[in-house]
XYZ file of C-alpha atoms in Angstrom:
679
model
C -111.755 10.690 2.155
C -109.589 7.538 2.171
C -107.937 6.382 -1.034
C -107.006 2.867 -1.928
C -103.598 2.179 -0.305
C -100.539 2.494 -2.555
C -98.127 -0.417 -3.076
C -95.803 1.590 -0.756
C -98.373 1.670 1.962
C -99.022 -1.953 1.657
C -95.250 -2.679 1.871
C -95.016 -0.456 5.007
C -97.903 -2.311 6.549
C -96.288 -5.697 5.855
C -92.984 -4.337 7.307
C -94.973 -3.423 10.553
C -96.390 -6.972 10.669
C -93.104 -8.610 10.263
C -91.405 -6.400 12.828
C -94.172 -7.324 15.362
C -93.988 -10.952 14.630
C -90.218 -10.985 14.830
C -90.264 -9.065 18.268
C -92.921 -11.520 19.469
C -90.978 -14.621 18.430
C -87.884 -13.584 20.038
C -89.621 -12.375 23.252
C -91.325 -15.803 23.567
C -88.038 -17.628 22.706
C -86.311 -15.730 25.500
C -89.139 -16.521 27.865
C -89.624 -12.754 28.801
C -92.608 -12.145 31.101
C -94.562 -9.689 28.974
C -93.861 -10.184 25.176
C -96.760 -7.741 24.409
C -94.451 -4.948 25.332
C -92.084 -5.910 22.448
C -95.223 -6.165 20.083
C -96.435 -2.678 20.993
C -92.906 -1.167 20.820
C -92.268 -2.671 17.339
C -95.191 -0.739 16.035
C -94.641 2.455 17.962
C -90.913 2.548 16.790
C -91.888 2.732 13.030
C -89.844 5.632 11.533
C -91.495 8.394 9.547
C -88.563 8.448 7.126
C -87.555 4.908 6.094
C -83.871 5.961 5.601
C -81.187 3.521 6.911
C -79.359 6.043 8.849
C -82.495 7.678 10.309
C -83.803 4.269 11.284
C -80.744 3.197 13.159
C -80.191 6.723 14.607
C -83.584 6.735 16.065
C -83.223 3.048 17.297
C -80.022 3.959 19.081
C -81.390 6.938 20.735
C -84.529 4.874 21.777
C -82.342 2.113 23.179
C -80.098 4.641 25.023
C -83.102 6.531 26.442
C -84.756 3.225 27.600
C -81.508 2.246 29.433
C -81.109 5.622 31.081
C -84.782 5.570 32.108
C -84.351 1.963 33.548
C -81.397 3.146 35.577
C -83.218 6.064 36.804
C -86.094 3.787 37.857
C -83.688 1.661 39.808
C -82.177 4.683 41.470
C -85.480 6.471 42.293
C -88.124 3.866 43.076
C -86.612 1.548 45.718
C -85.349 4.656 47.757
C -88.544 6.509 47.763
C -91.251 3.590 47.647
C -92.107 4.261 51.297
C -92.819 7.860 50.598
C -95.341 7.898 47.637
C -95.525 11.598 47.645
C -91.736 12.083 47.334
C -91.597 9.324 44.771
C -94.275 10.903 42.471
C -92.388 14.285 42.946
C -89.090 12.753 41.939
C -90.659 10.912 38.891
C -92.519 14.036 37.882
C -89.330 16.165 38.231
C -87.442 13.699 36.166
C -89.916 13.585 33.336
C -90.044 17.413 33.364
C -86.215 17.540 33.121
C -86.106 15.255 30.297
C -88.792 17.097 28.402
C -86.974 20.433 28.977
C -83.681 18.886 27.702
C -85.423 17.248 24.657
C -86.967 20.534 23.577
C -83.656 22.209 23.719
C -82.140 19.514 21.332
C -83.616 19.769 17.809
C -81.965 16.718 16.535
C -82.984 13.005 16.545
C -81.425 13.064 20.209
C -84.864 14.336 21.092
C -85.900 10.658 21.389
C -83.173 9.821 23.952
C -84.529 12.593 26.141
C -88.167 11.573 25.881
C -87.633 7.901 26.281
C -85.401 8.529 29.364
C -88.311 10.484 30.820
C -91.446 8.443 30.408
C -89.581 4.999 30.599
C -89.483 5.703 34.428
C -93.237 5.826 34.470
C -93.497 2.780 32.279
C -91.023 0.618 34.086
C -90.505 2.099 37.486
C -93.998 3.011 38.734
C -95.632 -0.414 38.089
C -92.842 -1.837 40.251
C -93.354 0.482 43.202
C -95.483 -2.046 45.113
C -92.553 -4.499 44.821
C -89.444 -2.340 45.202
C -87.208 -5.417 46.104
C -87.862 -6.861 42.562
C -87.334 -3.433 40.699
C -84.006 -4.622 39.147
C -85.341 -7.743 37.659
C -88.585 -5.931 36.582
C -86.713 -3.041 34.965
C -84.279 -5.331 33.076
C -87.084 -7.558 31.800
C -89.329 -4.521 30.671
C -86.244 -2.825 29.098
C -85.371 -6.056 27.121
C -88.974 -6.197 25.805
C -88.815 -2.581 24.685
C -85.412 -3.065 23.136
C -86.563 -5.922 21.176
C -89.317 -4.095 19.692
C -87.064 -1.208 18.687
C -84.363 -3.456 17.112
C -86.822 -5.567 15.362
C -88.512 -2.615 13.757
C -85.016 -1.110 12.753
C -83.863 -4.553 11.287
C -87.021 -5.090 9.218
C -87.185 -1.503 7.950
C -83.477 -1.750 6.953
C -84.042 -4.878 4.823
C -87.344 -3.624 3.091
C -86.379 0.000 2.751
C -82.682 0.132 2.057
C -82.547 3.761 1.063
C -79.427 5.695 2.235
C -79.613 8.965 4.174
C -76.646 9.963 1.921
C -78.677 9.630 -1.190
C -81.674 11.440 0.183
C -79.569 14.130 1.680
C -77.594 14.733 -1.535
C -80.853 14.840 -3.626
C -82.295 17.512 -1.184
C -79.069 19.467 -1.574
C -79.189 19.316 -5.274
C -82.755 20.681 -5.130
C -81.807 23.469 -2.817
C -78.839 24.482 -5.195
C -81.096 24.249 -8.313
C -83.852 26.448 -6.597
C -81.315 29.025 -5.412
C -79.679 29.183 -8.863
C -83.083 29.766 -10.336
C -83.937 32.366 -7.794
C -80.783 34.373 -8.365
C -81.165 34.197 -12.089
C -84.830 35.329 -12.088
C -83.999 38.017 -9.538
C -81.241 39.555 -11.709
C -83.325 39.597 -14.777
C -86.763 40.746 -13.372
C -87.998 44.196 -13.344
C -89.856 43.654 -10.032
C -88.743 41.917 -6.787
C -88.921 38.103 -6.975
C -90.261 36.339 -3.907
C -87.781 34.188 -2.147
C -88.522 30.400 -2.273
C -90.302 29.827 1.055
C -89.076 26.334 1.490
C -85.314 26.994 1.385
C -84.986 27.723 5.134
C -86.936 24.547 6.049
C -84.959 22.462 3.496
C -81.674 23.731 5.011
C -82.677 22.645 8.388
C -83.891 19.324 7.122
C -80.388 18.713 5.528
C -78.683 19.715 8.684
C -80.845 17.101 10.726
C -80.231 14.467 7.952
C -76.511 14.858 8.468
C -76.862 13.763 12.061
C -78.329 10.522 10.935
C -75.812 9.803 8.134
C -73.091 8.619 10.739
C -75.298 5.641 11.533
C -74.902 4.097 7.982
C -72.307 1.593 6.859
C -71.032 4.191 4.266
C -69.455 6.339 6.861
C -69.910 10.065 6.987
C -66.249 10.999 7.051
C -64.927 14.008 8.944
C -64.062 15.691 5.728
C -67.569 15.324 4.433
C -69.033 16.571 7.632
C -66.771 19.695 7.625
C -67.640 20.418 3.897
C -71.271 20.128 4.706
C -70.976 22.549 7.766
C -69.101 24.979 5.407
C -71.564 24.605 2.593
C -74.399 25.257 5.048
C -72.623 28.479 6.029
C -72.303 29.697 2.468
C -75.910 28.781 1.536
C -77.329 30.572 4.555
C -75.114 33.563 3.805
C -76.689 33.655 0.261
C -80.117 34.582 1.474
C -79.368 38.082 2.837
C -76.970 38.454 -0.075
C -79.400 37.913 -2.670
C -82.001 40.097 -1.159
C -79.310 42.910 -0.730
C -78.483 42.742 -4.436
C -82.249 42.892 -5.321
C -82.594 45.887 -2.993
C -79.575 47.749 -4.657
C -80.900 47.270 -8.029
C -84.415 48.402 -6.961
C -82.786 51.480 -5.236
C -80.927 52.523 -8.401
C -84.052 51.999 -10.586
C -86.216 53.940 -8.134
C -83.898 56.871 -7.911
C -83.652 57.101 -11.755
C -79.824 56.915 -11.626
C -79.085 53.449 -12.708
C -75.855 53.112 -14.627
C -76.214 52.463 -18.214
C -74.113 49.278 -18.151
C -76.291 47.860 -15.204
C -78.621 45.668 -17.417
C -75.653 44.173 -19.260
C -73.755 43.429 -16.065
C -76.724 41.841 -14.183
C -77.681 39.793 -17.430
C -74.079 38.496 -17.704
C -74.097 37.460 -14.084
C -77.528 35.881 -14.579
C -76.248 33.909 -17.522
C -73.268 32.643 -15.526
C -75.551 31.504 -12.674
C -77.713 29.819 -15.259
C -75.039 27.334 -16.082
C -73.507 24.528 -14.091
C -69.870 25.558 -14.518
C -69.322 27.465 -11.336
C -66.959 24.919 -10.033
C -64.266 25.985 -12.494
C -62.057 28.540 -10.729
C -61.300 30.401 -13.970
C -64.933 30.448 -15.216
C -66.031 33.199 -12.967
C -62.926 35.484 -13.651
C -64.536 37.309 -16.619
C -67.695 37.942 -14.714
C -65.802 39.347 -11.891
C -63.783 41.545 -14.241
C -66.950 42.916 -15.660
C -68.504 43.555 -12.309
C -65.275 45.393 -11.147
C -65.271 47.541 -14.347
C -68.783 48.630 -13.703
C -68.027 49.748 -10.186
C -67.173 53.493 -9.702
C -64.298 54.341 -7.493
C -65.362 55.909 -4.297
C -64.051 59.080 -2.647
C -65.305 62.005 -0.442
C -67.157 63.557 -3.331
C -68.929 60.404 -4.409
C -72.740 60.757 -5.019
C -75.553 58.537 -3.798
C -75.739 56.970 -7.173
C -72.037 56.002 -6.920
C -72.445 54.641 -3.525
C -75.339 52.534 -4.595
C -73.594 51.277 -7.745
C -70.313 50.337 -5.809
C -72.373 48.524 -3.150
C -74.162 46.537 -5.822
C -70.855 45.669 -7.542
C -69.456 44.648 -4.092
C -72.604 42.413 -3.406
C -72.580 40.935 -6.840
C -68.908 40.111 -6.441
C -69.568 38.411 -3.150
C -72.570 36.473 -4.681
C -70.490 35.033 -7.499
C -67.643 34.039 -5.182
C -69.901 32.509 -2.550
C -71.830 30.557 -5.245
C -68.599 29.119 -6.613
C -67.573 28.003 -3.065
C -71.034 26.416 -2.766
C -70.480 24.362 -5.852
C -67.016 23.298 -4.747
C -68.161 22.313 -1.341
C -71.259 20.440 -2.629
C -68.851 18.320 -4.753
C -66.751 17.745 -1.785
C -69.890 16.423 0.190
C -71.002 14.196 -2.605
C -67.581 12.760 -3.580
C -64.978 13.204 -0.889
C -62.137 12.040 -3.169
C -58.597 13.497 -3.175
C -59.363 16.029 -5.950
C -62.631 17.485 -4.604
C -61.282 17.470 -1.034
C -58.044 19.300 -2.158
C -60.175 21.908 -4.049
C -62.341 22.563 -1.079
C -59.830 22.276 1.799
C -59.123 26.013 2.265
C -62.963 26.503 2.487
C -63.585 24.225 5.536
C -61.223 25.736 8.020
C -63.212 26.778 11.042
C -66.384 25.336 9.890
C -68.841 24.167 12.618
C -72.232 22.910 13.074
C -75.270 25.198 12.527
C -76.756 27.217 15.310
C -80.521 26.585 15.475
C -83.238 28.491 17.449
C -84.371 27.268 20.727
C -86.911 28.687 23.169
C -85.962 28.056 26.723
C -89.151 29.523 27.944
C -91.433 27.204 25.980
C -89.211 24.207 26.973
C -89.550 25.074 30.592
C -93.257 25.778 30.389
C -93.753 22.218 28.732
C -91.612 20.554 31.393
C -93.583 22.135 34.194
C -96.940 21.166 32.443
C -95.754 17.596 32.023
C -94.604 17.425 35.819
C -97.961 18.870 37.020
C -99.937 16.613 34.881
C -98.081 13.551 36.287
C -98.655 14.825 39.806
C -102.409 15.266 39.153
C -102.821 11.844 37.649
C -100.855 10.386 40.564
C -102.814 12.179 43.298
C -106.026 10.853 41.730
C -104.759 7.415 41.594
C -103.515 7.463 45.281
C -106.683 8.935 46.425
C -108.908 6.171 45.105
C -106.118 3.581 45.535
C -106.402 2.554 42.009
C -104.442 -0.515 40.902
C -104.065 0.624 37.299
C -103.019 4.244 38.277
C -99.444 3.572 37.187
C -100.732 2.928 33.645
C -102.776 6.154 33.510
C -99.649 7.990 34.804
C -97.399 6.348 32.179
C -99.755 7.258 29.358
C -100.259 10.748 30.516
C -96.488 11.174 30.845
C -95.995 9.691 27.335
C -98.481 12.126 25.664
C -97.012 15.226 27.424
C -93.616 14.181 26.358
C -94.004 12.770 22.750
C -96.261 15.687 21.706
C -94.445 18.479 23.466
C -92.889 19.750 20.122
C -96.337 20.897 18.780
C -97.658 24.418 19.549
C -100.935 22.834 20.260
C -100.620 19.125 21.196
C -104.421 18.936 22.004
C -105.298 17.577 18.512
C -102.499 14.886 18.539
C -103.416 13.666 21.955
C -107.189 13.654 20.988
C -106.601 11.493 17.885
C -104.418 9.106 20.060
C -107.283 8.979 22.633
C -109.811 8.232 19.911
C -107.758 5.310 18.750
C -107.693 3.930 22.258
C -111.391 4.231 22.498
C -112.487 2.560 19.269
C -110.208 -0.243 19.433
C -111.570 -1.899 22.426
C -113.688 -4.496 20.507
C -110.389 -5.936 19.010
C -108.848 -7.254 22.202
C -112.226 -8.467 23.551
C -112.753 -10.461 20.355
C -109.253 -11.930 20.361
C -108.945 -12.564 24.078
C -112.349 -14.488 24.464
C -113.011 -15.957 21.084
C -109.877 -16.319 19.000
C -106.801 -16.715 21.205
C -108.359 -19.616 23.129
C -108.239 -21.579 19.765
C -104.627 -20.895 19.188
C -102.036 -23.452 20.216
C -98.837 -22.453 18.607
C -96.870 -19.427 17.465
C -97.583 -20.034 13.766
C -101.180 -19.826 14.462
C -100.701 -16.757 16.503
C -98.926 -15.124 13.609
C -101.744 -15.957 11.252
C -104.657 -14.565 13.467
C -102.671 -11.390 14.178
C -102.135 -10.763 10.425
C -105.340 -8.998 9.486
C -105.457 -6.505 12.381
C -101.667 -5.589 12.066
C -101.947 -5.149 8.259
C -104.920 -2.939 8.621
C -103.312 -0.858 11.424
C -100.135 -0.747 9.397
C -101.989 0.654 6.327
C -103.705 3.305 8.584
C -100.218 4.278 9.794
C -99.333 5.536 6.378
C -102.240 7.994 6.330
C -101.201 11.226 8.077
C -104.585 11.969 9.434
C -105.124 8.615 10.836
C -101.626 7.559 12.004
C -102.127 8.617 15.609
C -105.527 6.931 15.883
C -103.833 3.802 14.507
C -101.104 4.220 17.124
C -103.756 4.431 19.917
C -105.509 1.344 18.410
C -102.486 -0.716 18.406
C -101.664 0.204 22.079
C -105.152 -0.756 23.186
C -104.729 -4.099 21.072
C -101.349 -5.122 22.489
C -102.123 -4.149 26.096
C -105.476 -5.872 25.815
C -104.183 -9.084 24.490
C -101.342 -8.856 27.104
C -99.673 -11.746 25.416
C -97.560 -13.878 27.966
C -95.938 -17.163 27.907
C -99.010 -18.790 29.397
C -102.549 -17.626 28.246
C -105.171 -16.610 30.697
C -108.305 -14.609 29.733
C -109.377 -12.169 32.541
C -112.091 -9.692 31.805
C -111.691 -7.666 35.021
C -107.982 -7.322 34.564
C -108.441 -6.333 30.820
C -111.047 -3.732 31.687
C -109.055 -2.323 34.571
C -105.862 -2.000 32.523
C -107.921 -0.497 29.610
C -109.326 2.171 31.904
C -105.834 3.157 32.703
C -105.057 3.496 29.082
C -107.964 5.779 28.384
C -107.861 7.979 31.660
C -104.104 8.712 31.049
C -104.800 10.758 27.833
C -107.713 12.407 29.630
C -105.328 13.837 32.315
C -102.979 14.806 29.592
C -105.748 16.564 27.631
C -106.888 18.484 30.712
C -103.327 19.495 31.826
C -102.305 20.483 28.226
C -105.555 22.426 27.608
C -105.374 24.376 30.704
C -101.709 25.494 30.423
C -99.862 24.235 27.322
C -101.683 25.399 24.158
C -99.598 27.982 22.434
C -101.607 29.836 19.696
C -99.686 30.257 16.449
C -99.542 34.032 16.660
C -98.206 33.870 20.170
C -95.336 31.520 19.032
C -94.672 33.820 16.144
C -94.360 36.772 18.567
C -91.857 34.739 20.698
C -89.797 33.927 17.556
C -89.659 37.476 16.454
C -88.739 38.876 19.853
C -86.010 36.503 20.097
C -84.669 37.831 16.844
C -84.942 41.393 18.318
C -83.249 40.353 21.603
C -80.402 39.029 19.604
C -80.272 42.294 17.523
C -79.992 44.291 20.754
C -77.245 42.054 21.850
C -75.518 42.462 18.595
C -75.637 46.230 18.897
C -74.140 46.149 22.397
C -71.371 43.648 21.621
C -67.911 45.016 22.308
C -66.399 42.726 19.678
C -67.692 41.841 16.245
C -69.853 38.784 16.696
C -69.791 35.700 14.524
C -71.870 36.557 11.325
C -72.477 32.960 10.582
C -74.031 32.130 13.986
C -76.426 35.010 13.610
C -77.411 34.277 9.971
C -77.956 30.538 10.684
C -80.206 31.084 13.858
C -82.204 33.868 12.074
C -82.720 31.772 8.870
C -84.005 28.882 11.059
C -86.379 31.366 12.596
C -87.722 32.221 9.215
C -88.337 28.581 8.621
C -90.218 28.278 11.858
C -92.293 31.378 10.975
C -93.597 30.215 7.553
C -95.770 27.323 8.514
C -97.335 29.273 11.402
C -98.073 32.159 8.947
C -100.049 29.749 6.813
C -102.133 28.611 9.977
C -103.352 32.031 10.856
C -103.817 33.145 7.171
C -101.406 35.983 7.431
C -99.562 37.549 4.457
C -96.593 35.384 4.124
C -94.755 37.909 1.829
C -95.153 40.835 4.317
C -94.078 38.871 7.378
C -91.286 37.220 5.473
C -90.004 40.557 4.282
C -89.840 41.715 7.910
C -87.852 38.644 8.968
C -85.565 39.100 5.971
C -85.071 42.774 6.921
C -84.002 41.717 10.448
C -81.663 39.132 8.989
C -79.987 41.788 6.820
C -79.880 44.268 9.785
C -77.956 41.579 11.878
C -75.530 41.146 8.922
C -74.939 44.929 8.599
C -74.419 45.243 12.346
C -71.853 42.474 12.313
C -70.074 44.079 9.385
C -70.060 47.636 10.947
C -68.780 46.250 14.255
C -65.977 44.629 12.373
C -65.077 47.663 10.456
C -65.567 50.421 13.109
C -61.936 50.133 14.235
C -60.757 51.383 10.744
C -62.379 54.852 11.245
C -61.230 57.665 13.525
C -62.407 58.300 17.092
C -65.107 60.932 16.207
C -66.676 58.610 13.693
C -66.458 55.615 16.136
C -68.512 57.749 18.679
C -71.168 58.396 16.008
C -71.422 54.759 15.196
C -71.522 53.786 18.947
C -74.283 56.370 19.514
C -76.211 55.013 16.662
C -75.838 51.465 18.077
C -77.075 52.646 21.426
C -80.189 54.079 19.948
C -80.851 50.952 17.905
C -80.253 48.812 21.038
C -83.108 50.667 22.882
C -85.310 50.114 19.799
C -84.900 46.407 19.676
C -85.247 46.135 23.470
C -88.509 47.885 23.245
C -89.598 45.632 20.385
C -88.564 42.527 22.194
C -90.855 43.611 25.121
C -93.714 44.085 22.890
C -93.640 47.848 22.899
C -94.079 49.832 19.789
C -90.819 51.787 19.020
C -89.749 53.831 15.993
C -86.142 54.463 15.199
C -85.205 58.063 15.441
C -84.486 59.721 12.167
C -81.445 61.167 13.748
C -79.814 57.778 13.238
C -79.739 58.709 9.453
C -77.711 61.779 10.079
C -75.322 59.892 12.285
C -74.987 57.117 9.766
C -74.365 59.619 7.016
C -71.703 61.402 9.049
C -70.060 57.932 9.471
C -70.326 57.298 5.723
C -68.621 60.633 5.003
C -65.685 59.539 7.292
C -65.666 56.153 5.809
C -65.199 57.550 2.326
C -61.993 59.297 3.578
C -60.272 56.062 4.447
C -57.184 55.383 2.388
C -57.576 51.597 2.043
C -59.914 50.886 -0.781
C -60.878 47.460 0.557
C -61.950 48.701 3.946
C -63.578 51.735 2.325
C -65.656 49.691 -0.036
C -66.604 47.131 2.559
C -67.611 49.634 5.180
C -69.673 51.663 2.667
C -71.467 48.559 1.601
C -72.354 47.659 5.174
C -73.476 51.283 5.860
C -75.713 51.528 2.841
C -77.251 48.120 3.606
C -77.977 49.424 7.231
C -79.502 52.653 5.778
C -81.631 50.845 3.354
C -83.018 48.359 5.692
C -83.820 50.849 8.454
C -84.924 53.885 6.311
C -85.735 52.646 2.884
C -87.443 55.859 2.032
C -85.046 58.376 3.606
C -83.681 61.215 1.330
C -80.553 60.166 -0.633
C -77.231 60.601 0.966
C -75.378 63.951 0.085
C -71.624 64.013 -0.143
C -69.928 66.122 2.777
C -66.509 66.423 3.693
C -65.179 65.662 7.116
C -61.689 66.881 6.396
C -60.569 69.652 8.911
């Protein structure tokens, strides 16, 4: 049910109208051949998030993509115009390549790839009949598209001058507050506290916002960028760390061997997290001292309760220190002055951008479907010698490219198609009743106002935005505004048929080969994690812990919305994903520390890793596989050897990693019993 548009929606609609009129005015002033392209582009280029950096980032990538597409048109079309079959194969291959590259880049650069792809069909194919004029046609069409992009960006920047920096730091504050609350509740609760489901997605949003910040006048300095990268690393590391603390507390309580001072220590840590004074280097010293005092000293005779208590103390210490680093780095991101930068300078060494999950298989699949859809539409057009065939091919290519990020693009293409269909009366009314009465640009701006305002308002309703997009394409293409007015019903209807048949080809191609059910995508995401776990266990050197945790946390963020779609238990699936995340962290830690033990223990650890690699390989292939309980015996033997280590730092770190590994793989296994490996 539609509600009355809000003032924000009305302002957005007005901005759309102003951008369209500005683009049209400049296009007419420059005497461009088809100003209606600028009109349509100004509407299509409206950003979802009216943030200055995001607006200009997308404008830049759209401009760059259009230029690359125009260059590709000039390179491909004249050389292959005499061989239509080869030309279509080349165009389809180019669009498929761009779709593949765009899906492997989960940043705003996605627009560059998509525009570079389908611009060839928009600019190049219509000029195939006149290849000698391809350069002039490509330049003119590119100028019209660029006008629309720039007009939209200018108007949005003036009417919605909200900074990416402001939005990103507000989102960062929200993440920090939610994380602090979660930690405090977890430490005080008698039962497990569910992780905030939105944290993974919010961290990815912050990462993507940062790529837009550099396009603002208030520069995103190199020190801020490195501080943000380092902050993301710490926030990502917190998730498995918090769940590890929760697991150790639960294990001690379940075993009935919780130290008597455990409630006091956890309460003290929770109280510290409840304050905002974590940036003070001395404020956490008493807390760390209390944690250290509660930790038992480990040795060959240590009991299971001692190991759990020491592991808990180690994780609590790491949690407190990591949180303090988060606060310091957050301050450096917000205010990169000399004081904050100096305080955080030792934390940003080696920081690098996040590693996000990509699915090359889905990207390749989408690229092939897009290419085959273009070939099908082209074959149909050539077979019937259809004059408007290039229009149908271009719209089909645009649908396959722009909606390729969706698991099931059919609903989006269908909504766009419905908008194309229902808007036909508008260009007919204007073309044959209204525009013949218009004799200057001011009058044109006046008569366009009602339609553009209504379509601009509909753009603000998520359920109607794609229909509105289809309607404005029909409206702009049907009017076909040019320097000289000429109403031509056959041309209008022929072009309109191209508009509506293009999405039909896209719907057929996508429905036959591209729909990915949510449960199938989830399996692919989970199997990617298991393949990475298998690779971790086989790695000769200790892999990068940050890369693993970043990619796995991103996968958790990708899983959650799909769990909601299929009605699955989010808690159960999230627990499994978090378990895999903690397992990866444990593997990395054990790999790093395996060189500190003797050769016999290393052989036990390597044998355990070999069994786990087979287990994860089987899971990644979709085969059920249980981990042999013999792994517990190997792990306990390794723990006994670790307890013999003379260095207390290495000993405590290795025991902490081994216990985490044991608890994640075999949470219900019998307690570890002290054994001596001394000969």
